[in-house]
XYZ file of C-alpha atoms in Angstrom:
720
model
C -43.600 12.292 -19.152
C -46.423 11.136 -21.855
C -46.925 12.259 -25.239
C -49.553 11.702 -27.653
C -48.698 11.263 -31.113
C -51.203 12.995 -33.882
C -51.622 13.667 -37.476
C -50.508 10.251 -38.682
C -52.315 8.552 -41.548
C -54.658 6.282 -39.961
C -54.171 2.228 -40.355
C -50.031 2.548 -39.665
C -47.897 0.787 -37.644
C -45.171 2.452 -35.223
C -41.835 0.798 -34.915
C -39.028 1.446 -32.472
C -35.521 1.694 -33.953
C -31.928 1.456 -32.090
C -33.259 0.202 -28.651
C -35.782 2.864 -28.101
C -38.515 2.255 -25.901
C -42.047 0.774 -27.926
C -45.124 3.098 -28.129
C -48.120 2.212 -26.360
C -50.634 2.855 -29.368
C -49.883 6.204 -30.082
C -48.476 7.123 -26.896
C -44.677 7.831 -25.991
C -43.748 7.388 -22.307
C -40.365 8.913 -21.486
C -40.437 8.329 -17.616
C -37.134 7.133 -16.384
C -35.525 7.174 -19.786
C -32.067 9.018 -20.182
C -31.597 12.255 -21.974
C -31.357 11.028 -25.904
C -32.607 11.048 -29.237
C -35.083 8.444 -29.882
C -35.887 7.060 -33.423
C -38.995 5.383 -34.804
C -40.664 4.793 -38.258
C -44.444 4.779 -39.163
C -45.571 2.406 -41.927
C -48.589 2.542 -43.869
C -49.465 -0.307 -46.463
C -49.883 0.544 -49.969
C -53.673 0.465 -51.466
C -54.375 0.767 -55.162
C -53.264 2.202 -57.374
C -50.177 2.478 -54.934
C -47.776 -0.402 -54.803
C -45.163 0.684 -52.294
C -45.861 0.907 -48.605
C -45.474 4.833 -47.246
C -42.663 4.777 -44.423
C -41.871 7.848 -42.457
C -39.125 8.284 -39.997
C -39.242 10.812 -36.983
C -37.334 10.971 -33.523
C -38.391 12.292 -30.159
C -35.767 13.926 -27.756
C -35.512 13.719 -24.155
C -33.709 16.929 -23.126
C -31.280 17.422 -20.213
C -33.577 20.122 -18.386
C -35.679 17.260 -17.383
C -33.109 15.076 -15.486
C -31.033 14.922 -12.442
C -27.997 17.374 -12.825
C -25.679 14.422 -11.504
C -27.122 12.055 -14.429
C -23.979 10.951 -16.212
C -21.516 11.785 -13.511
C -19.133 9.103 -13.844
C -16.093 7.620 -11.735
C -12.692 8.750 -12.256
C -10.507 6.406 -14.477
C -7.723 5.210 -11.977
C -5.189 2.665 -12.810
C -4.041 0.075 -10.224
C -0.842 1.079 -8.692
C 2.211 -1.023 -8.322
C 4.741 1.350 -6.530
C 8.204 1.308 -4.707
C 8.180 2.061 -1.023
C 8.316 5.735 -0.492
C 7.028 6.604 -3.982
C 3.966 9.069 -3.840
C 0.770 7.759 -4.675
C -0.323 9.913 -7.336
C -4.311 9.475 -7.478
C -5.024 11.709 -10.804
C -8.435 10.632 -11.909
C -9.186 11.511 -15.970
C -12.448 11.579 -17.524
C -14.383 11.866 -14.147
C -17.473 13.790 -13.446
C -19.746 14.556 -16.109
C -17.602 14.057 -19.297
C -18.453 15.902 -22.813
C -18.186 13.800 -25.816
C -15.252 15.412 -27.802
C -14.921 12.808 -30.525
C -16.194 9.602 -32.664
C -15.941 6.301 -31.141
C -17.412 2.710 -32.083
C -20.662 2.347 -30.870
C -21.284 -1.299 -32.435
C -19.167 -4.128 -33.603
C -20.731 -6.823 -35.457
C -18.663 -10.232 -36.498
C -21.437 -12.260 -37.685
C -21.979 -16.257 -37.935
C -23.413 -16.163 -41.402
C -20.941 -15.372 -44.345
C -19.980 -11.754 -44.499
C -22.241 -10.316 -41.853
C -19.311 -7.773 -40.536
C -19.817 -4.200 -39.786
C -18.539 -1.541 -37.742
C -20.642 1.437 -36.407
C -18.973 5.107 -35.319
C -21.189 7.460 -33.048
C -20.995 11.062 -33.123
C -22.250 12.975 -30.064
C -19.801 15.847 -30.269
C -22.724 18.222 -30.769
C -21.328 19.350 -34.224
C -21.218 17.349 -37.738
C -17.889 15.752 -38.794
C -16.522 15.662 -42.072
C -14.766 12.149 -42.008
C -12.250 12.912 -44.978
C -11.290 16.022 -43.907
C -10.612 14.718 -40.357
C -8.534 11.792 -41.837
C -10.590 9.396 -40.287
C -9.772 5.602 -40.840
C -10.830 2.292 -39.556
C -7.653 -0.202 -39.467
C -7.832 -3.979 -39.106
C -5.216 -6.075 -37.453
C -5.442 -9.394 -38.607
C -5.158 -12.340 -35.990
C -4.308 -9.286 -33.345
C -1.009 -8.736 -35.131
C 0.419 -5.524 -36.233
C -0.361 -6.053 -40.309
C -2.631 -3.203 -41.157
C -5.732 -3.232 -43.529
C -6.987 0.128 -43.928
C -10.221 1.707 -44.612
C -10.270 5.407 -45.313
C -13.622 6.924 -44.230
C -15.749 9.465 -46.383
C -18.572 11.612 -46.083
C -20.182 13.610 -43.126
C -21.682 12.268 -39.769
C -24.452 14.577 -38.321
C -24.299 15.196 -34.441
C -26.450 12.253 -32.844
C -26.211 10.210 -35.785
C -23.813 7.292 -36.598
C -21.774 6.182 -39.646
C -21.652 2.379 -40.518
C -19.378 0.487 -42.751
C -20.203 -3.075 -43.723
C -18.846 -5.622 -45.879
C -20.456 -5.788 -49.466
C -21.582 -9.232 -48.872
C -23.382 -8.612 -45.891
C -27.143 -9.515 -45.329
C -29.531 -7.218 -46.702
C -30.544 -5.880 -43.310
C -27.122 -4.701 -42.508
C -26.676 -3.326 -45.711
C -29.609 -1.331 -45.344
C -28.019 0.766 -42.690
C -24.789 0.955 -44.146
C -23.202 4.430 -45.139
C -20.083 2.857 -46.861
C -18.959 -0.598 -47.950
C -15.731 -2.349 -48.086
C -14.189 -5.963 -48.752
C -11.431 -5.096 -46.455
C -14.433 -5.211 -43.443
C -13.568 -8.832 -42.915
C -12.818 -9.117 -39.367
C -12.895 -12.346 -37.256
C -13.162 -12.630 -33.607
C -9.166 -12.258 -33.174
C -8.688 -9.247 -35.116
C -8.004 -6.088 -33.544
C -9.898 -3.011 -35.031
C -8.903 0.776 -34.399
C -10.714 4.055 -35.201
C -7.952 6.357 -36.235
C -7.882 10.253 -36.529
C -4.874 11.763 -38.173
C -2.684 8.884 -37.654
C -3.588 8.397 -34.035
C -5.991 6.048 -32.086
C -9.167 7.307 -30.905
C -10.768 3.936 -29.964
C -9.844 0.177 -29.989
C -11.596 -2.878 -30.064
C -9.265 -5.689 -28.763
C -5.726 -5.657 -28.265
C -3.186 -4.631 -30.931
C -0.184 -6.832 -31.449
C -1.284 -10.199 -29.849
C -3.389 -12.894 -30.688
C -5.862 -14.001 -28.177
C -6.761 -17.109 -29.974
C -9.956 -17.275 -31.481
C -11.617 -14.271 -29.732
C -11.772 -12.256 -26.891
C -13.974 -12.906 -24.225
C -14.899 -11.270 -20.815
C -17.829 -12.280 -18.834
C -20.706 -13.393 -21.267
C -19.317 -11.084 -23.946
C -17.073 -12.076 -26.865
C -15.925 -10.855 -30.016
C -16.526 -14.259 -32.085
C -19.950 -14.382 -33.899
C -21.479 -11.543 -31.979
C -23.276 -8.220 -32.106
C -21.707 -5.933 -29.242
C -23.227 -2.497 -28.722
C -21.438 0.091 -26.566
C -23.545 1.167 -23.269
C -24.990 4.548 -23.347
C -22.671 5.675 -20.476
C -19.996 5.587 -22.464
C -18.582 8.708 -23.803
C -15.061 8.413 -25.415
C -13.170 5.700 -26.911
C -10.075 3.611 -25.823
C -7.156 5.631 -27.098
C -4.337 3.600 -25.383
C -3.583 -0.084 -26.681
C -3.655 -2.390 -23.698
C -0.520 -4.023 -22.929
C 0.045 -7.394 -24.915
C 0.541 -9.475 -21.715
C -1.746 -10.801 -20.631
C -3.477 -9.923 -24.238
C -6.628 -8.986 -22.915
C -9.379 -6.536 -24.064
C -10.089 -4.647 -20.647
C -13.344 -2.725 -21.240
C -15.106 -5.610 -22.787
C -17.478 -6.479 -19.874
C -17.656 -3.045 -18.821
C -18.365 -1.095 -21.844
C -20.287 -3.432 -24.070
C -23.555 -5.542 -24.234
C -24.052 -8.424 -26.375
C -27.310 -9.069 -28.606
C -26.164 -12.361 -30.187
C -24.953 -13.307 -33.794
C -26.235 -11.861 -36.706
C -28.394 -9.280 -34.713
C -28.916 -6.074 -36.796
C -32.000 -4.661 -34.626
C -29.799 -1.798 -33.271
C -27.627 -1.124 -36.146
C -28.258 2.677 -37.379
C -29.017 4.486 -34.128
C -27.027 4.691 -31.058
C -28.242 5.712 -27.330
C -26.089 7.764 -25.322
C -26.154 9.611 -22.275
C -23.338 11.522 -22.860
C -23.187 15.735 -22.883
C -21.817 18.339 -24.849
C -21.292 20.130 -21.812
C -18.709 19.223 -19.058
C -18.734 19.041 -15.126
C -15.301 18.255 -14.014
C -14.803 16.980 -10.577
C -13.592 19.345 -7.897
C -12.186 16.812 -5.453
C -11.880 12.897 -5.080
C -12.573 11.029 -2.099
C -10.499 8.244 -0.978
C -12.320 5.230 0.790
C -11.161 2.314 2.697
C -11.686 -1.149 1.757
C -14.432 -2.772 3.731
C -14.201 -6.532 2.675
C -14.543 -5.639 -1.101
C -16.889 -2.659 -0.951
C -16.783 0.902 -0.037
C -15.837 1.540 3.658
C -15.254 4.738 5.474
C -13.740 7.784 4.292
C -9.755 8.074 4.737
C -9.362 11.632 2.977
C -10.406 14.142 0.305
C -8.041 15.449 -2.163
C -7.714 17.979 -4.803
C -7.502 17.002 -8.297
C -3.753 16.007 -9.141
C -3.226 15.553 -5.210
C -1.746 12.320 -3.787
C -2.251 9.967 -0.808
C 0.549 7.694 0.239
C -0.850 4.656 1.994
C 1.425 2.672 4.226
C 3.559 -0.410 2.906
C 1.693 -3.350 1.711
C -1.114 -4.004 -0.883
C -4.742 -3.219 -0.489
C -7.736 -1.908 -2.176
C -8.997 1.357 -2.183
C -12.075 3.337 -3.458
C -11.940 6.629 -5.412
C -15.147 8.608 -6.300
C -15.062 12.032 -8.293
C -16.734 14.783 -6.453
C -18.332 18.384 -7.787
C -19.494 21.225 -5.569
C -21.716 22.672 -8.250
C -23.758 20.638 -8.934
C -23.266 18.688 -5.577
C -22.630 15.200 -6.928
C -20.413 12.118 -6.240
C -19.833 9.499 -8.476
C -20.100 5.876 -8.045
C -16.700 4.562 -6.515
C -13.978 3.043 -8.664
C -11.732 0.200 -6.933
C -7.968 0.910 -7.070
C -5.362 -1.771 -6.112
C -2.354 -0.303 -4.676
C 0.600 -2.391 -3.923
C 3.506 -0.573 -2.353
C 6.541 -2.907 -2.602
C 8.939 -2.327 0.268
C 12.776 -1.601 0.322
C 15.024 -3.932 1.267
C 17.861 -3.696 3.734
C 20.816 -6.141 4.731
C 22.281 -7.045 8.127
C 25.492 -8.845 9.129
C 26.095 -9.928 12.696
C 29.430 -10.721 13.517
C 30.258 -13.091 16.336
C 31.533 -16.931 16.831
C 31.812 -18.781 13.898
C 28.763 -20.859 14.717
C 26.538 -18.001 15.220
C 27.837 -15.758 12.207
C 24.923 -14.986 10.074
C 23.758 -12.240 7.723
C 20.173 -11.706 6.380
C 17.777 -9.784 4.192
C 14.924 -8.310 6.084
C 11.708 -7.714 3.851
C 7.908 -7.244 4.558
C 6.518 -9.073 1.327
C 6.379 -12.899 0.683
C 6.685 -11.873 -3.017
C 10.292 -11.524 -2.407
C 12.687 -13.940 -3.388
C 16.620 -14.149 -2.865
C 19.899 -16.031 -3.822
C 23.136 -15.526 -2.537
C 26.717 -16.193 -3.374
C 29.749 -16.198 -1.243
C 33.364 -14.943 -2.104
C 36.215 -15.819 0.407
C 39.103 -13.730 1.246
C 40.331 -16.371 3.837
C 39.263 -19.717 4.011
C 36.522 -21.364 2.087
C 33.418 -23.552 2.014
C 31.964 -22.576 5.329
C 28.946 -20.533 4.318
C 25.648 -22.280 3.541
C 21.903 -21.276 3.860
C 18.949 -20.395 1.720
C 16.888 -17.508 0.758
C 17.450 -14.560 2.714
C 19.842 -16.048 5.560
C 23.345 -17.454 5.602
C 25.445 -18.831 8.285
C 28.468 -21.021 8.759
C 28.228 -24.765 8.893
C 31.177 -25.311 11.389
C 33.299 -23.492 13.665
C 36.383 -22.657 11.536
C 38.141 -19.470 12.826
C 39.837 -17.563 10.083
C 37.337 -17.588 7.492
C 35.985 -14.261 5.788
C 34.652 -12.666 2.687
C 31.864 -11.436 1.677
C 28.315 -12.663 0.872
C 26.117 -10.864 -2.381
C 22.583 -11.010 -1.922
C 20.485 -10.693 -5.118
C 16.872 -9.950 -4.086
C 14.346 -10.238 -6.690
C 10.425 -9.092 -6.279
C 8.784 -10.168 -9.682
C 5.595 -8.325 -8.990
C 7.244 -4.901 -8.382
C 8.267 -2.476 -11.056
C 11.633 -2.006 -12.364
C 12.510 0.578 -9.994
C 12.360 -1.786 -7.018
C 12.151 -5.287 -8.491
C 15.617 -6.233 -7.652
C 18.100 -5.479 -5.095
C 21.948 -6.392 -5.013
C 23.675 -5.948 -1.617
C 27.126 -7.378 -0.607
C 27.523 -8.434 3.027
C 30.872 -8.649 4.804
C 31.496 -11.676 6.915
C 34.522 -12.549 9.153
C 34.900 -15.521 11.397
C 36.583 -14.075 14.482
C 39.422 -16.286 15.741
C 38.179 -17.215 19.469
C 41.026 -18.177 22.114
C 41.573 -21.594 22.386
C 40.774 -23.406 25.690
C 41.688 -26.648 26.869
C 40.886 -28.505 29.849
C 43.119 -31.335 31.282
C 42.442 -34.200 33.922
C 44.792 -36.908 35.194
C 43.575 -39.819 37.101
C 45.634 -42.965 38.132
C 44.215 -45.962 37.504
C 44.346 -49.468 39.262
C 47.908 -50.900 40.230
C 49.276 -53.423 37.947
C 50.654 -56.627 39.511
C 54.392 -55.676 38.617
C 54.372 -52.415 40.840
C 53.327 -49.940 38.008
C 50.082 -48.200 37.205
C 48.038 -46.675 34.132
C 47.345 -43.009 33.809
C 43.952 -41.895 32.567
C 44.369 -38.242 30.920
C 41.167 -36.514 29.687
C 41.377 -33.769 27.254
C 38.341 -31.516 26.339
C 39.028 -28.356 23.979
C 37.111 -25.367 22.406
C 38.162 -23.423 19.403
C 41.195 -25.458 19.282
C 43.354 -25.210 15.928
C 43.879 -28.634 15.220
C 42.345 -31.983 15.780
C 45.117 -33.645 18.018
C 47.172 -33.229 21.378
C 50.128 -34.299 22.915
C 50.856 -34.860 26.518
C 53.715 -34.192 28.672
C 54.207 -36.160 31.796
C 57.027 -35.303 34.248
C 58.980 -34.395 31.086
C 58.223 -37.368 28.763
C 55.996 -36.730 25.884
C 53.177 -38.953 24.523
C 51.232 -38.822 21.439
C 49.552 -37.395 19.512
C 45.995 -38.332 20.172
C 42.898 -37.465 18.482
C 40.580 -35.005 20.904
C 37.876 -37.566 19.762
C 39.888 -40.037 21.548
C 40.039 -38.589 24.836
C 40.477 -39.779 27.777
C 43.630 -41.781 26.813
C 45.582 -44.055 28.873
C 49.186 -43.969 29.295
C 50.046 -47.463 30.810
C 53.080 -48.960 32.902
C 54.224 -45.866 35.005
C 56.657 -46.699 37.681
C 54.734 -46.252 40.876
C 57.471 -43.941 42.944
C 54.765 -42.347 44.839
C 55.681 -38.920 43.436
C 53.343 -35.622 44.546
C 52.314 -33.089 42.313
C 53.351 -34.935 39.063
C 52.797 -32.375 36.154
C 50.762 -33.342 33.091
C 50.405 -30.714 30.261
C 48.413 -31.216 27.072
C 49.165 -29.277 23.824
C 47.180 -28.435 20.909
C 48.991 -30.316 18.305
C 49.257 -29.844 14.515
C 52.903 -31.449 14.044
C 54.865 -30.583 10.680
C 52.401 -29.505 8.027
C 53.364 -29.239 4.222
C 51.146 -26.178 3.781
C 52.283 -24.866 0.044
C 54.110 -26.215 -2.756
C 54.845 -24.336 -6.225
C 55.711 -26.745 -9.101
C 54.754 -24.503 -11.896
C 56.116 -20.859 -11.146
C 55.008 -18.293 -13.221
C 56.816 -15.398 -11.589
C 59.964 -14.490 -9.454
C 59.017 -16.493 -6.318
C 62.349 -16.302 -4.531
C 62.940 -12.886 -5.216
C 66.349 -13.190 -6.965
C 65.491 -11.453 -10.154
C 65.109 -14.188 -12.259
C 61.972 -16.580 -13.102
C 62.900 -20.013 -13.538
C 60.798 -23.200 -13.740
C 63.131 -24.861 -11.273
C 64.775 -22.443 -8.809
C 61.418 -20.778 -7.994
C 59.781 -24.271 -6.983
C 59.385 -24.533 -3.357
C 58.085 -26.143 -0.596
C 56.463 -24.802 2.666
C 56.513 -26.561 5.884
C 54.916 -25.150 9.151
C 55.713 -26.536 12.519
C 52.829 -27.036 15.224
C 54.471 -29.688 17.054
C 54.156 -27.169 20.279
C 57.822 -26.596 20.466
C 60.903 -25.230 18.809
C 62.480 -27.897 16.750
C 66.267 -28.497 16.018
C 65.897 -29.646 12.223
C 69.461 -30.311 11.912
C 69.985 -33.383 9.506
C 66.413 -33.387 8.592
C 65.593 -34.354 5.143
C 63.200 -33.408 2.139
C 62.633 -35.707 -0.417
C 61.197 -34.752 -3.758
C 60.934 -37.633 -6.081
C 64.526 -39.126 -6.430
C 66.110 -35.973 -4.948
C 66.738 -35.668 -1.050
C 67.925 -32.359 0.204
C 69.473 -32.212 3.808
C 68.942 -29.451 6.378
C 71.852 -27.936 7.538
C 73.047 -28.064 10.704
C 72.056 -25.331 13.229
C 68.659 -24.741 11.596
C 66.031 -24.385 14.320
C 62.188 -23.693 13.574
C 60.415 -22.089 16.018
C 56.937 -23.009 16.985
C 54.299 -21.676 14.976
C 56.936 -20.605 12.302
C 57.641 -22.297 8.879
C 60.463 -23.602 6.836
C 60.584 -22.700 2.910
C 63.080 -24.639 0.938
C 63.560 -23.246 -2.797
C 64.673 -25.457 -5.693
C 67.649 -23.096 -6.149
C 68.787 -19.489 -6.576
C 69.632 -17.018 -3.817
C 66.397 -15.857 -2.118
C 65.849 -12.524 -1.375
C 63.152 -11.125 0.708
C 61.725 -11.247 4.451
C 59.205 -14.165 3.396
C 57.121 -13.325 6.451
C 60.113 -14.162 8.923
C 60.352 -17.725 7.969
C 63.666 -19.845 7.872
C 64.172 -19.989 4.253
C 67.011 -22.555 2.361
C 67.865 -23.285 -1.081
C 68.441 -26.500 -2.574
C 68.906 -27.993 -5.755
C 65.812 -29.553 -7.208
C 63.011 -29.042 -9.462
C 59.393 -30.261 -8.837
C 57.287 -31.764 -11.728
C 54.063 -29.887 -12.691
C 52.238 -32.950 -13.418
C 52.306 -34.972 -10.036
C 54.645 -35.928 -7.807
C 55.047 -36.437 -3.855
C 56.918 -34.266 -1.053
C 57.911 -36.244 2.169
C 59.899 -34.684 5.183
C 61.887 -36.922 7.420
C 63.639 -36.432 10.474
C 67.499 -37.053 11.109
C 66.182 -40.805 12.116
C 64.686 -41.116 8.927
C 61.177 -41.141 10.427
C 58.427 -39.644 8.200
C 57.046 -36.491 9.614
C 54.791 -35.279 6.669
C 54.041 -36.367 3.369
C 52.049 -34.928 0.649
C 51.269 -35.932 -2.980
C 49.666 -33.528 -5.674
C 48.672 -33.750 -9.255
C 48.954 -30.417 -11.220
C 49.169 -28.669 -14.890
C 51.689 -27.213 -16.573
C 49.137 -24.416 -17.077
C 48.454 -23.640 -13.544
C 51.125 -20.920 -12.901
C 49.974 -20.641 -9.192
C 50.869 -22.550 -6.303
C 48.972 -25.058 -4.503
C 47.965 -24.357 -0.833
C 46.028 -26.196 2.140
C 42.794 -24.998 2.218
C 42.002 -23.727 4.593
C 45.744 -23.017 5.400
C 47.139 -25.395 8.090
C 43.875 -27.219 8.842
C 42.490 -28.480 5.547
C 42.579 -31.553 4.338
C 43.130 -30.948 0.810
C 44.945 -28.573 -1.563
C 43.643 -25.846 -3.712
C 45.030 -23.502 -6.299
C 46.225 -20.387 -4.228
C 44.166 -18.027 -6.676
C 41.402 -19.644 -5.261
C 42.352 -19.271 -1.550
C 44.441 -16.504 -1.139
C 45.871 -13.179 -3.050
C 48.364 -13.452 -5.594
C 50.145 -16.573 -7.129
C 51.937 -17.495 -3.961
C 52.908 -16.672 -0.625
C 56.126 -18.451 0.326
C 56.812 -17.832 4.271
C 53.292 -16.601 4.803
C 49.800 -17.424 4.851
C 47.658 -17.525 1.578
C 46.331 -14.005 2.550
C 50.093 -12.620 3.013
C 49.635 -12.527 6.942
C 52.934 -14.271 8.641
C 52.607 -17.367 10.693
C 51.835 -16.773 14.018
C 55.366 -17.857 15.671
C 57.736 -16.124 12.926
C 59.314 -13.299 14.684
C 57.063 -13.721 17.654
C 57.127 -16.211 20.294
C 54.107 -18.531 19.736
C 52.851 -20.731 22.547
C 50.450 -23.461 21.476
C 47.157 -23.565 23.330
C 48.038 -26.015 26.240
C 46.538 -26.736 29.766
C 48.440 -28.448 32.645
C 47.386 -30.143 36.058
C 48.881 -32.450 38.458
C 48.313 -35.963 40.382
C 49.931 -37.991 43.006
C 51.557 -41.011 41.998
C 50.886 -44.076 43.917
C 53.780 -45.971 45.347
C 55.240 -49.372 44.244
C 54.782 -51.207 47.152
C 50.942 -50.194 47.424
C 50.880 -51.862 44.338
C 51.964 -55.367 45.407
C 50.165 -57.662 47.352
C 51.027 -58.781 51.334
C 53.485 -56.166 51.852
C 54.490 -54.954 55.076
C 57.647 -53.432 56.800
C 59.573 -56.842 56.164
C 57.666 -57.974 53.631
C 60.620 -58.515 51.091
C 62.269 -60.813 53.487
C 59.361 -62.921 54.682
C 58.106 -63.235 51.190
C 61.067 -63.215 49.250
C 60.125 -65.976 46.912
C 56.981 -64.112 45.939
C 58.274 -60.613 46.065
C 61.836 -61.421 44.373
C 60.922 -59.381 41.285
C 60.256 -56.294 43.229
C 63.157 -56.747 45.565
C 65.529 -56.808 42.889
C 64.336 -53.629 41.373
C 64.171 -51.554 44.312
C 66.140 -50.259 47.339
C 64.908 -49.835 50.841
C 66.725 -46.950 52.571
C 67.337 -46.821 56.389
C 66.819 -50.448 56.871
C 68.702 -53.544 57.202
C 67.993 -54.729 53.813
C 69.803 -53.705 50.798
C 67.923 -55.065 47.966
C 69.691 -55.955 44.725
C 72.285 -57.990 46.630
C 70.243 -59.608 49.358
C 72.855 -61.491 51.058
C 70.397 -64.375 52.453
């Protein structure tokens, strides 16, 4: 469209204002321009006797009727979504389609490099004049991005299609020439947020209220420091919602503004807008896949307010607004959708070396920490992150592992989850394998026996051997095979050999600082409730008549007839009359008191051979017993409250269960084999049927030890 301007006084000069296209002579060419009101001046120099130039201002309006009906049909505002698995992804576009301008917004921002060149321009594209005072419009400045307010109350009326300019009164003349109102409070810098307010509510914001970006907000090539910023024609409404303070950004700075440079007043006083006073709302929304950062294939079409639930994961989607009358589709808006998966915990119960629990998840953003709580045993759980397992095959360890799983990128509804996973190390059957092999004969008619013992899931670290009724050991499993020397070569067949898992006598629990009635006699005593618990895991029942328990300088002697079954325990209290079942253990009472500070307890047999000893260091504030951790097999003692239940457990394990051999026959883990012993004469050189007579001088030592039957020789008294 070209229009010839006419009727003006000759000799004048046309000038375009506020970004209006320049005239070609007296011709206005509107082809390709958006519907808008464009402003110009025509100036004629003064001639005598006149001294003032004659300036006329006029406008040219391009109406909507000459444009594509889809012009200004904009993409919906859709925020990036960060959700939990199972949440509906509600795409509810706002301000999509052709959006009418319904209120004022800031159309120009000036923060000059020279002096007080500071202005704010406000645009009215609503189709009606607006009384600023009646609408209680204000400009509020927030110094350094903080919440301290400087308020400028606006007055006057702004016509539709016109702007209202507020400047500092000390600004340069070019700025003041366009000012409708001045205020010394118009003194903002590059890090000051500015809000346009109506009736106390924000309707537009420049910057970010409540946070300080430093010297300025920057996005792309735009900055709020020493800059004139003009709102793009496509913008139809202000930013009513203050951005979040973290990060302290100005989200629309790059997308909605163009920079003209410092101290530029060329566009002040006018604004070009493609906004409309009528609305064309979208009738549907198209969801497109991401194709390498650009719009891909159509996935689905939804109605306004509808939802689309993508699969778990993080991906981008493209959303457009669509109308049916007129038939329009907006440019695509890219939306990042993150679906944070739910977290599940699983536990596997098996042999101790394979016991494990884990958290499964689909997103590398997760982190996890865990803590173990033991109800039996301790110290056997290890691992990192999402998996724990056992460091050693130690039966009897049980408890729970509590996982705390954190996804710092997820929303509050699913950023943290906690799971408690039980674990128990099942007790597997013990297995011993025994081999017995006679070695080469010795020159004195004896032989050595090599015995090999291999074990799995054994309770203790040692074993004992029984060879034809004679006991040997104990030996460490790690020392196998072991050698039993100098057995008599009697030629016996099927000599039995039995290997037995061996714990010996074990001082399992000591109470030196009672705080309750441990012996059950109805009285709490610092001496009579003291006790020592000793377990028998020698492999056989033991008559301990005359055995002694030494506590400091006090010696207690076990009465005659006291028998402790294999796998059961003896409890000796400091005094009183114990009352209770005590797990079926044998319970005795002496006359002694254990020091709560430190001491040594020693158990000896009737021949004064030490069978077990244990030293301890305690405190008068412990108030609980100390017990092996784990019970029976541990190498150190711990406070009962950290290992088991209650303050003490005389006669039972720390968790209250009876010892295996108390009230029930308990057979220690064992295995047997046999071998054939060599004969004594096969162990001597040069022996034949008459060897002792012919070689008496050589064989005298053996002939003096053996008697040969059914022969003429009677050894022991040879008579030769």
